[in-house]
Short mmCIF file of C-alpha atoms in Angstrom, two decimals:
data_model
loop_
_atom_site.label_atom_id
_atom_site.label_comp_id
_atom_site.label_asym_id
_atom_site.label_seq_id
_atom_site.Cartn_x
_atom_site.Cartn_y
_atom_site.Cartn_z
CA MET K 800 -72.88 88.01 137.69
CA GLU K 801 -76.42 87.60 138.86
CA VAL K 802 -77.57 84.06 139.76
CA PHE K 803 -79.89 82.58 137.29
CA HIS K 804 -83.60 82.08 138.35
CA GLY K 805 -85.03 78.73 137.36
CA SER K 806 -81.59 77.59 135.98
CA PRO K 807 -80.24 73.96 136.63
CA LEU K 808 -77.18 75.60 138.01
CA LYS K 809 -79.63 76.87 140.84
CA ALA K 810 -78.47 75.49 144.23
CA PRO K 811 -80.77 73.03 145.59
CA ALA K 812 -83.62 73.73 148.19
CA VAL K 813 -82.50 74.40 151.64
CA GLU K 814 -83.88 72.22 154.48
CA ILE K 815 -83.42 73.18 158.23
CA VAL K 816 -81.78 70.51 160.26
CA ASP K 817 -84.08 69.00 162.76
CA LEU K 818 -82.12 68.56 165.85
CA SER K 819 -83.17 67.18 169.06
CA SER K 820 -80.68 67.23 171.83
CA ASP K 821 -81.21 69.26 175.14
CA HIS K 822 -77.78 71.30 175.41
CA GLY K 823 -79.90 73.40 178.03
CA VAL K 824 -82.64 74.16 176.48
CA ASP K 825 -85.81 72.94 177.45
CA ASP K 826 -88.72 71.26 175.68
CA GLU K 827 -91.34 74.02 175.62
CA GLU K 828 -88.57 76.71 174.59
CA ARG K 829 -87.28 74.01 171.67
CA ASP K 830 -90.74 73.52 170.50
CA VAL K 831 -91.50 77.12 169.84
CA GLU K 832 -88.08 77.41 168.04
CA ARG K 833 -88.75 74.43 165.89
CA GLU K 834 -92.51 75.75 164.91
CA ASP K 835 -91.00 79.31 163.92
CA ALA K 836 -88.34 77.59 161.90
CA SER K 837 -90.15 75.07 160.08
CA SER K 838 -93.20 76.85 159.56
CA PRO K 839 -93.75 77.56 155.82
CA GLU K 840 -94.79 81.49 156.28
CA THR K 841 -95.56 83.85 159.11
CA ASP K 842 -97.67 86.82 158.88
CA ASN K 843 -94.86 89.36 157.55
CA GLY K 844 -92.73 86.76 155.75
CA GLU K 845 -89.99 87.12 159.02
CA ASP K 846 -88.85 83.26 158.66
CA ASP K 847 -88.18 83.60 154.79
CA ASP K 848 -86.26 86.85 155.38
CA HIS K 849 -84.35 85.13 158.40
CA LEU K 850 -83.33 82.39 156.01
CA SER K 851 -82.58 84.98 153.18
CA LEU K 852 -80.43 86.68 155.61
CA TYR K 853 -78.39 83.21 156.32
CA GLU K 854 -78.09 82.63 152.66
CA ASP K 855 -76.75 86.05 151.98
CA MET K 856 -74.14 85.90 154.94
CA LEU K 857 -73.31 82.37 153.95
CA ASP K 858 -72.50 83.54 150.24
CA SER K 859 -70.17 86.13 151.52
CA MET K 860 -68.23 84.33 154.14
CA PRO K 861 -64.42 84.12 153.43
CA GLU K 862 -63.24 80.62 153.13
CA HIS K 863 -61.55 78.88 156.29
CA ALA K 864 -58.28 79.63 155.38
CA GLU K 865 -58.63 83.17 154.80
CA TRP K 866 -60.00 84.01 158.26
CA GLU K 867 -57.19 86.32 159.54
CA ASP K 868 -58.86 86.52 163.32
CA ALA K 869 -60.74 83.26 163.64
CA PRO K 870 -62.52 82.63 166.65
CA VAL K 871 -61.33 80.29 169.23
CA ASP K 872 -63.41 77.60 169.07
CA VAL K 873 -62.57 76.52 165.34
CA CYS K 874 -62.24 73.23 163.94
CA THR K 875 -58.86 72.76 162.59
CA VAL K 876 -58.50 71.85 158.74
CA GLU K 877 -57.85 67.99 159.81
CA GLU K 878 -61.10 68.16 161.49
CA SER K 879 -63.02 70.04 159.15
CA PHE K 880 -61.87 67.26 156.54
CA SER K 881 -63.01 64.51 158.76
CA PHE K 882 -66.20 65.75 159.60
CA ARG K 883 -67.10 66.27 155.81
CA LYS K 884 -65.72 63.07 154.68
CA ARG K 885 -68.03 61.25 157.42
CA LEU K 886 -70.83 63.43 156.53
CA ARG K 887 -70.69 62.19 152.96
CA LEU K 888 -69.84 58.47 154.25
CA VAL K 889 -72.99 57.99 156.41
CA GLY K 890 -75.43 60.79 155.37
CA GLU K 891 -77.08 63.64 157.07
CA ASP K 892 -79.21 62.16 159.56
CA GLN K 893 -76.50 59.58 160.82
CA PHE K 894 -74.07 62.48 160.94
CA ILE K 895 -76.25 64.38 163.14
CA THR K 896 -76.93 61.87 165.45
CA GLU K 897 -73.17 61.25 166.00
CA THR K 898 -72.08 64.67 166.18
CA ILE K 899 -75.01 67.30 167.76
CA GLU K 900 -77.43 64.80 169.34
CA ILE K 901 -75.06 62.88 171.53
CA GLY K 902 -73.21 66.42 172.51
CA ALA K 903 -69.71 65.65 170.71
CA ILE K 904 -69.55 69.15 169.20
CA THR K 905 -71.61 72.06 169.58
CA ALA K 906 -73.37 73.37 166.13
CA LYS K 907 -71.67 76.58 166.64
CA LYS K 908 -68.30 74.62 166.36
CA LEU K 909 -69.57 72.14 163.60
CA CYS K 910 -70.50 75.16 161.35
CA THR K 911 -66.66 75.98 161.10
CA ALA K 912 -65.79 72.72 159.80
CA PHE K 913 -67.88 73.74 156.36
CA GLY K 914 -66.26 77.03 156.09
CA ILE K 915 -68.98 78.92 158.06
CA ARG K 916 -67.62 81.53 160.58
CA PRO K 917 -70.14 82.05 163.43
CA PRO K 918 -71.61 85.44 163.14
CA PRO K 919 -71.56 88.23 165.73
CA PHE K 920 -75.11 88.54 165.84
CA LEU K 921 -75.50 85.07 167.21
CA GLU K 922 -72.87 85.24 169.95
CA GLY K 923 -74.08 84.66 173.37
CA GLN K 924 -77.31 82.70 171.82
CA PRO K 925 -78.36 79.40 172.65
CA ASP K 926 -76.65 76.46 170.58
CA PHE K 927 -80.00 75.67 168.62
CA LYS K 928 -79.99 79.22 167.00
CA TYR K 929 -77.26 77.81 164.82
CA PHE K 930 -78.83 75.07 163.62
CA PRO K 931 -80.40 76.87 160.48
CA LEU K 932 -76.79 78.19 159.55
CA LEU K 933 -75.42 74.57 160.28
CA GLY K 934 -78.23 73.01 157.91
CA LEU K 935 -77.34 75.46 155.34
CA GLY K 936 -73.72 74.54 155.68
CA ILE K 937 -74.62 70.78 155.44
CA THR K 938 -76.59 71.35 152.35
CA ARG K 939 -73.94 73.32 150.65
CA GLU K 940 -71.39 70.52 151.52
CA LEU K 941 -73.61 67.85 150.18
CA SER K 942 -74.26 69.60 146.83
CA LYS K 943 -70.80 69.89 146.02
CA ARG K 944 -69.03 67.86 143.55
CA VAL K 945 -66.70 64.78 145.04
CA LYS K 946 -63.15 64.40 143.81
CA LEU K 947 -62.41 61.58 141.58
CA PRO K 948 -59.77 59.24 143.11
CA GLN K 949 -58.03 57.98 140.02
CA TYR K 950 -56.58 61.30 139.10
CA ASN K 951 -53.97 62.79 141.40
CA THR K 952 -50.50 63.59 139.68
CA ILE K 953 -49.42 65.83 137.08
CA ASP K 954 -48.54 63.14 134.77
CA ASP K 955 -52.22 62.16 134.95
CA ALA K 956 -53.21 65.46 133.94
CA VAL K 957 -51.10 65.20 131.02
CA HIS K 958 -52.59 61.98 130.17
CA LEU K 959 -56.26 63.75 130.49
CA LEU K 960 -55.11 66.23 128.00
CA LYS K 961 -53.61 63.92 125.45
CA LYS K 962 -56.78 61.81 125.56
CA SER K 963 -59.51 64.10 125.70
CA LYS K 964 -61.55 65.44 122.65
CA ASN K 965 -63.94 67.87 124.14
CA ILE K 966 -62.42 69.95 126.78
CA ILE K 967 -64.17 73.04 128.66
CA VAL K 968 -61.65 75.63 129.68
CA LEU K 969 -62.83 78.25 132.30
CA THR K 970 -60.96 81.17 132.80
CA GLY K 971 -60.33 84.25 135.15
CA ALA K 972 -58.41 87.07 135.37
CA GLY K 973 -55.49 85.42 136.38
CA ILE K 974 -54.82 84.03 132.64
CA SER K 975 -53.84 88.22 132.07
CA THR K 976 -52.03 89.36 135.06
CA SER K 977 -48.99 88.58 133.47
CA LEU K 978 -49.45 91.16 131.11
CA GLY K 979 -50.00 93.87 133.43
CA ILE K 980 -53.70 93.72 133.62
CA PRO K 981 -54.78 93.46 137.72
CA ASP K 982 -57.30 90.72 138.75
CA PHE K 983 -60.09 91.86 140.86
CA ARG K 984 -59.61 90.32 144.16
CA SER K 985 -55.69 90.14 145.01
CA LYS K 986 -54.63 91.95 148.24
CA GLU K 987 -53.07 95.11 147.69
CA THR K 988 -52.59 94.46 143.70
CA GLY K 989 -56.24 93.46 142.81
CA LEU K 990 -58.57 96.13 141.39
CA TYR K 991 -60.95 96.19 144.28
CA SER K 992 -58.00 97.01 146.77
CA GLN K 993 -57.10 100.01 144.36
CA LEU K 994 -60.39 101.36 144.20
CA GLU K 995 -61.07 101.64 148.21
CA HIS K 996 -60.21 105.61 147.56
CA LEU K 997 -63.55 106.20 146.07
CA GLY K 998 -65.15 105.81 149.20
CA LEU K 999 -67.95 103.34 148.41
CA SER K 1000 -69.24 100.82 150.93
CA ASP K 1001 -67.96 98.05 148.54
CA PRO K 1002 -65.69 98.65 145.64
CA GLN K 1003 -67.93 96.25 143.67
CA GLU K 1004 -70.55 99.01 143.41
CA VAL K 1005 -68.40 100.45 140.76
CA PHE K 1006 -69.78 97.79 138.34
CA ASP K 1007 -73.21 97.87 140.11
CA ILE K 1008 -75.98 98.55 137.21
CA THR K 1009 -78.12 100.64 139.65
CA ILE K 1010 -75.34 102.73 140.48
CA PHE K 1011 -74.05 103.21 137.00
CA ARG K 1012 -77.57 104.34 135.89
CA GLU K 1013 -77.74 106.78 138.68
CA ASP K 1014 -74.06 108.23 138.08
CA PRO K 1015 -72.14 106.45 135.35
CA SER K 1016 -69.08 108.83 136.24
CA ILE K 1017 -68.22 106.56 139.03
CA PHE K 1018 -67.52 103.84 136.50
CA TYR K 1019 -65.85 106.26 133.87
CA SER K 1020 -63.52 107.41 136.68
CA VAL K 1021 -62.02 103.94 136.59
CA ALA K 1022 -62.41 102.69 133.52
CA LYS K 1023 -58.95 103.60 132.30
CA ASP K 1024 -57.65 100.86 135.02
CA ILE K 1025 -59.57 97.83 133.46
CA LEU K 1026 -59.84 99.23 129.93
CA PRO K 1027 -57.26 96.50 127.85
CA SER K 1028 -54.17 98.81 126.74
CA THR K 1029 -53.07 96.04 124.56
CA GLN K 1030 -54.16 93.22 122.15
CA LYS K 1031 -51.08 91.01 123.18
CA PHE K 1032 -52.08 87.83 124.84
CA SER K 1033 -50.56 85.73 127.36
CA PRO K 1034 -48.95 82.19 126.82
CA THR K 1035 -52.04 81.08 128.70
CA HIS K 1036 -54.31 82.13 126.11
CA ALA K 1037 -51.91 80.73 123.58
CA PHE K 1038 -52.40 77.37 125.36
CA ILE K 1039 -56.24 77.66 124.74
CA LYS K 1040 -55.53 78.52 121.02
CA LEU K 1041 -53.28 75.31 121.09
CA LEU K 1042 -55.85 73.11 122.27
CA GLN K 1043 -58.38 74.53 119.61
CA ASP K 1044 -55.79 73.79 116.94
CA LYS K 1045 -55.44 70.15 118.23
CA GLU K 1046 -59.46 70.10 118.18
CA LYS K 1047 -59.84 69.33 121.66
CA LEU K 1048 -61.43 72.80 122.91
CA LEU K 1049 -65.15 72.17 123.18
CA THR K 1050 -65.92 76.07 125.03
CA ASN K 1051 -63.72 78.54 126.54
CA PHE K 1052 -65.96 80.17 129.28
CA THR K 1053 -64.09 83.29 130.02
CA GLN K 1054 -65.26 85.54 132.92
CA ASN K 1055 -62.69 88.23 131.52
CA ILE K 1056 -63.79 91.47 129.96
CA ASP K 1057 -60.43 92.23 128.10
CA ASN K 1058 -61.60 90.54 124.97
CA LEU K 1059 -58.07 88.92 124.65
CA GLU K 1060 -59.34 85.41 123.91
CA SER K 1061 -60.45 87.01 120.41
CA TYR K 1062 -56.95 88.29 119.82
CA ALA K 1063 -55.33 84.66 120.44
CA GLY K 1064 -57.32 83.38 117.89
CA ILE K 1065 -60.30 81.42 120.16
CA LEU K 1066 -63.49 81.19 117.61
CA PRO K 1067 -66.24 83.07 118.10
CA GLU K 1068 -68.29 79.72 118.13
CA LYS K 1069 -65.95 78.21 120.71
CA LEU K 1070 -65.91 81.32 123.07
CA ILE K 1071 -68.37 82.28 125.52
CA GLN K 1072 -67.87 85.68 127.57
CA CYS K 1073 -69.77 85.18 130.43
CA HIS K 1074 -69.35 88.65 131.79
CA GLY K 1075 -69.27 90.48 128.23
CA SER K 1076 -66.38 92.70 126.91
CA PHE K 1077 -64.94 95.92 126.14
CA ALA K 1078 -65.44 94.90 122.32
CA THR K 1079 -68.58 96.95 122.02
CA ALA K 1080 -70.72 99.81 123.93
CA THR K 1081 -74.55 100.21 123.86
CA CYS K 1082 -76.59 103.36 124.51
CA VAL K 1083 -78.37 102.97 127.30
CA GLU K 1084 -81.32 105.28 126.11
CA CYS K 1085 -81.63 104.01 122.26
CA GLY K 1086 -79.78 101.02 122.31
CA TYR K 1087 -77.18 102.27 119.59
CA ARG K 1088 -74.29 99.65 119.71
CA VAL K 1089 -70.99 100.67 118.57
CA LYS K 1090 -67.32 99.18 118.85
CA CYS K 1091 -65.66 100.21 121.84
CA GLU K 1092 -63.08 101.77 119.74
CA GLU K 1093 -65.29 104.77 119.04
CA ILE K 1094 -65.57 105.72 122.72
CA TYR K 1095 -62.00 104.95 123.81
CA LYS K 1096 -61.10 108.76 124.22
CA ASP K 1097 -63.88 109.00 126.73
CA LEU K 1098 -62.98 105.95 128.52
CA LYS K 1099 -59.13 106.84 128.78
CA ALA K 1100 -59.97 110.25 129.79
CA GLY K 1101 -62.48 109.34 132.31
CA ARG K 1102 -65.19 111.18 130.63
CA VAL K 1103 -68.68 109.64 130.40
CA ALA K 1104 -69.50 108.79 126.80
CA ARG K 1105 -72.52 110.03 125.11
CA CYS K 1106 -74.26 108.44 122.38
CA ASP K 1107 -73.57 109.73 118.71
CA ARG K 1108 -76.87 109.05 117.37
CA CYS K 1109 -78.62 110.60 120.24
CA ILE K 1110 -76.71 113.74 119.58
CA ARG K 1111 -77.56 113.69 115.71
CA ASN K 1112 -80.99 113.19 116.49
CA MET K 1113 -81.19 116.11 118.98
CA ARG K 1114 -79.89 118.16 116.11
CA LEU K 1115 -83.20 117.28 114.16
CA LYS K 1116 -85.67 118.14 117.10
CA PRO K 1117 -86.79 121.16 118.52
CA PHE K 1118 -85.09 122.46 121.75
CA GLY K 1119 -87.53 121.24 123.80
CA ILE K 1120 -88.69 117.51 123.66
CA LYS K 1121 -92.03 116.62 124.89
CA ARG K 1122 -91.75 113.22 126.85
CA LYS K 1123 -93.28 111.33 129.54
CA ARG K 1124 -91.33 111.21 132.84
CA SER K 1125 -89.56 108.08 133.19
CA THR K 1126 -87.41 106.40 135.98
CA ASN K 1127 -85.88 104.10 133.37
CA GLY K 1128 -82.23 104.83 132.28
CA LEU K 1129 -80.49 107.66 134.31
CA SER K 1130 -81.89 109.08 137.42
CA THR K 1131 -84.43 111.90 136.82
CA SER K 1132 -82.17 113.63 139.73
CA LYS K 1133 -79.22 113.57 137.06
CA LYS K 1134 -81.48 115.16 134.47
CA LYS K 1135 -81.62 118.53 133.22
CA ARG K 1136 -85.10 119.96 132.82
CA GLN K 1137 -87.03 122.85 131.56
CA SER K 1138 -90.77 123.28 132.08
CA TYR K 1139 -93.26 125.28 130.36
CA GLU K 1140 -96.19 126.98 132.17
CA ASP K 1141 -98.61 126.37 129.23
CA SER K 1142 -98.56 122.60 129.65
CA THR K 1143 -101.50 120.94 130.34
CA ASP K 1144 -101.09 117.15 131.07
CA ASP K 1145 -98.50 115.04 133.08
CA GLU K 1146 -95.63 115.46 130.71
CA ASP K 1147 -92.84 117.87 131.06
CA TYR K 1148 -90.65 119.22 128.37
CA ASP K 1149 -86.90 118.17 128.84
CA ILE K 1150 -83.93 119.70 127.45
CA ALA K 1151 -82.65 116.89 125.30
CA VAL K 1152 -79.66 114.70 126.89
CA ALA K 1153 -77.77 112.40 124.76
CA GLY K 1154 -77.77 108.90 126.24
CA VAL K 1155 -74.84 107.00 128.11
CA MET K 1156 -72.59 104.72 126.21
CA LYS K 1157 -72.39 101.48 128.49
CA PRO K 1158 -69.33 99.18 127.40
CA ASP K 1159 -70.97 95.88 126.86
CA ILE K 1160 -69.76 94.02 129.92
CA THR K 1161 -72.26 92.41 132.57
CA PHE K 1162 -72.90 94.24 135.81
CA PHE K 1163 -73.74 93.06 139.02
CA GLY K 1164 -77.82 93.24 138.83
CA GLU K 1165 -77.62 92.13 135.07
CA ASP K 1166 -78.37 88.76 133.74
CA LEU K 1167 -75.71 87.02 132.08
CA PRO K 1168 -75.93 86.55 128.04
CA ALA K 1169 -78.07 83.61 127.44
CA THR K 1170 -75.65 82.03 125.46
CA PHE K 1171 -73.97 80.95 128.55
CA HIS K 1172 -76.86 78.90 130.01
CA ASP K 1173 -77.90 77.50 126.48
CA ARG K 1174 -74.21 76.48 125.72
CA LEU K 1175 -73.59 74.88 128.97
CA THR K 1176 -76.84 73.06 129.52
CA LYS K 1177 -77.92 72.37 125.82
CA HIS K 1178 -74.65 71.61 124.35
CA ASP K 1179 -71.57 71.22 126.55
CA LYS K 1180 -73.09 69.06 129.40
CA ASP K 1181 -73.59 65.95 127.51
CA LEU K 1182 -70.01 66.30 125.53
CA VAL K 1183 -67.29 67.49 127.89
CA ASP K 1184 -64.89 64.92 128.93
CA LEU K 1185 -62.82 67.40 130.76
CA VAL K 1186 -62.65 70.47 132.56
CA ILE K 1187 -59.72 72.96 133.14
CA VAL K 1188 -60.25 75.87 135.41
CA ILE K 1189 -57.63 78.56 135.00
CA GLY K 1190 -56.98 81.64 137.06
CA THR K 1191 -60.12 82.22 138.82
CA SER K 1192 -61.03 81.72 142.65
CA LEU K 1193 -64.47 81.02 141.45
CA LYS K 1194 -66.21 83.59 143.61
CA VAL K 1195 -68.95 84.99 141.52
CA ALA K 1196 -72.25 82.88 140.65
CA PRO K 1197 -73.40 81.51 138.31
CA VAL K 1198 -70.07 80.63 136.74
CA SER K 1199 -68.70 79.46 140.13
CA GLU K 1200 -71.54 76.77 140.03
CA VAL K 1201 -70.49 75.34 136.77
CA SER K 1202 -67.86 72.98 138.47
CA GLY K 1203 -70.60 71.17 140.47
CA PHE K 1204 -73.18 71.27 137.53
CA LEU K 1205 -71.46 69.43 135.01
CA PRO K 1206 -71.43 65.64 135.09
CA PRO K 1207 -69.63 64.12 138.41
CA GLU K 1208 -67.72 61.88 136.43
CA THR K 1209 -65.87 64.16 134.13
CA PRO K 1210 -62.32 64.99 135.47
CA GLN K 1211 -61.35 68.35 136.52
CA ILE K 1212 -58.16 70.40 136.82
CA TYR K 1213 -57.41 73.23 138.48
CA ILE K 1214 -54.30 75.84 137.92
CA SER K 1215 -54.09 78.96 139.74
CA ARG K 1216 -52.05 80.72 142.16
CA GLU K 1217 -53.80 79.82 145.18
CA PRO K 1218 -56.24 76.76 146.19
CA CYS K 1219 -59.70 76.92 145.81
CA GLN K 1220 -60.96 75.43 148.72
CA HIS K 1221 -64.81 75.40 147.99
CA VAL K 1222 -64.65 73.27 145.09
CA ASP K 1223 -62.93 69.61 145.28
CA PHE K 1224 -61.05 69.28 142.19
CA ASP K 1225 -59.06 66.16 140.86
CA ILE K 1226 -55.93 67.96 140.39
CA ASP K 1227 -54.54 71.06 141.83
CA MET K 1228 -51.66 72.87 140.27
CA LEU K 1229 -50.74 75.98 141.95
CA GLY K 1230 -48.51 78.97 140.53
CA GLU K 1231 -48.06 81.01 137.66
CA CYS K 1232 -50.71 80.26 134.99
CA ASP K 1233 -48.31 80.62 132.22
CA THR K 1234 -45.56 78.56 133.97
CA ILE K 1235 -47.98 75.42 134.25
CA VAL K 1236 -49.36 75.41 131.10
CA THR K 1237 -45.76 75.19 129.66
CA GLU K 1238 -44.82 72.61 131.72
CA LEU K 1239 -47.96 70.68 130.92
CA CYS K 1240 -47.33 71.17 127.26
CA ARG K 1241 -43.74 70.14 127.57
CA ARG K 1242 -44.13 66.91 129.32
CA ALA K 1243 -47.12 66.24 126.52
CA GLY K 1244 -44.95 66.88 123.82
CA TRP K 1245 -46.89 69.67 122.34
CA ASP K 1246 -45.08 73.00 120.93
CA LEU K 1247 -46.49 75.89 122.78
CA LYS K 1248 -44.94 79.00 121.08
CA HIS K 1249 -45.09 82.43 122.60
CA GLU K 1250 -42.59 85.08 122.99
CA MET K 1251 -43.21 85.49 126.95
CA ILE K 1252 -42.13 81.29 127.52
CA LYS K 1253 -38.65 81.18 128.96
CA GLU K 1254 -36.61 77.83 129.10
CA ASP K 1255 -36.54 78.04 132.92
CA ASP K 1256 -36.28 74.86 134.72
CA VAL K 1257 -39.71 74.32 136.58
CA ASP K 1258 -39.66 72.94 140.34
CA VAL K 1259 -42.53 70.71 141.56
CA GLN K 1260 -43.28 70.45 145.40
CA LEU K 1261 -46.12 68.74 146.61
CA HIS K 1262 -48.29 71.15 148.33
CA GLU K 1263 -48.79 70.24 152.40
CA GLY K 1264 -51.72 70.43 154.52
CA TYR K 1265 -54.47 70.66 152.03
CA GLU K 1266 -57.38 68.35 153.11
CA SER K 1267 -55.35 65.23 152.03
CA ARG K 1268 -55.63 66.53 148.15
CA TYR K 1269 -53.05 65.98 145.45
CA SER K 1270 -51.95 69.69 145.01
CA PHE K 1271 -48.81 70.71 143.43
CA ARG K 1272 -47.05 73.82 143.71
CA ILE K 1273 -45.19 74.57 140.32
CA THR K 1274 -42.66 77.45 140.07
CA SER K 1275 -39.66 78.67 137.83
CA ALA K 1276 -36.71 77.31 139.32
#
């Protein structure tokens, strides 16, 4: 969940767009602004902080279609598509000349063409104040993958499935929702919406490693809601297993932590659990690892699980254990201490406390497993011939960057309930994942077997108004 540092997946360096239109700003003021914006450093690193603020804000922006109370002066979807297409056609310099420099559009409004909502703190500022933000938007747009024009229809998708031999399947929570396991970001039904009652500034803090170390009870209070209660798997899991049986599956990268891929029979050598799973748990103090079944009672009861090995060691030691103060592990404010007046150095005697067991899921603030990076860069990149993204909105880096990292000539298919507007897939199929993969298998002549599959007719409709991309809405009739 933490962006790789030094990884090939890292976004390209950001450049501030150098613009030269007046727009009511005198030359002296603009020169000062440019000098500040382009200076490599200041005494206090303020420019770096300012740029970092823009980057953080850009990452947290909702997509254009998700703006519920959009500003009045916003590019339409059609205008946005036209601007993006023009940028790629003529390049950044000519694009800026044709738009900003001749005064055809303001930088503020042009930001919205790239999915960037003008921030409130810039309201009322001169237009050149929006240049850094626009520069980031243009850089991000130019780093995106470009749709391959030869793949457009469902029949094209079926053809790709049948001919491909090394398929990457990237999955998210949407492939498990038919089993009653909630996803994270759906309004009202998503897990984050359900966690608002905790009073956290951001529901994602439940999965923040720093907060877990300070107070693991917050995570344990909701663990039962995300703990997989079944070993059943969905038809979509069965579809991935079918690709494996047909020797077409290169790798299944999953963001899910429910471990259902393993239950479906995906081989360990074909599976990368990008965000870990509930399969095992590890003590944050001594590193002792157990199968997660051993702490299920605590997880289901909302009770913080403690390490059995730490407890056994405590029984073999005196009541007071001499050790140095440490800020690692649990916060010292959470530890129960007993001091002795005859202590002569900087150490205290602590009452022994067993370490907390942490399920081996990747929290915000933790690096993804090295297997994710190694598999993608050293193995899959040179072999992949088809990418299928299923049941994920691709909101969390670095997994969200996989699509843009892979060779641009590799076709990509997207399957989910709602469109993903920040990635240009070749074919979008919108609807329930189980319904769509079942229809793909039917058209391919493949026998996908699963008890949840219904013999319903399927209705296929072209999804209109989506940036002139071929997007299909597939539902049970």
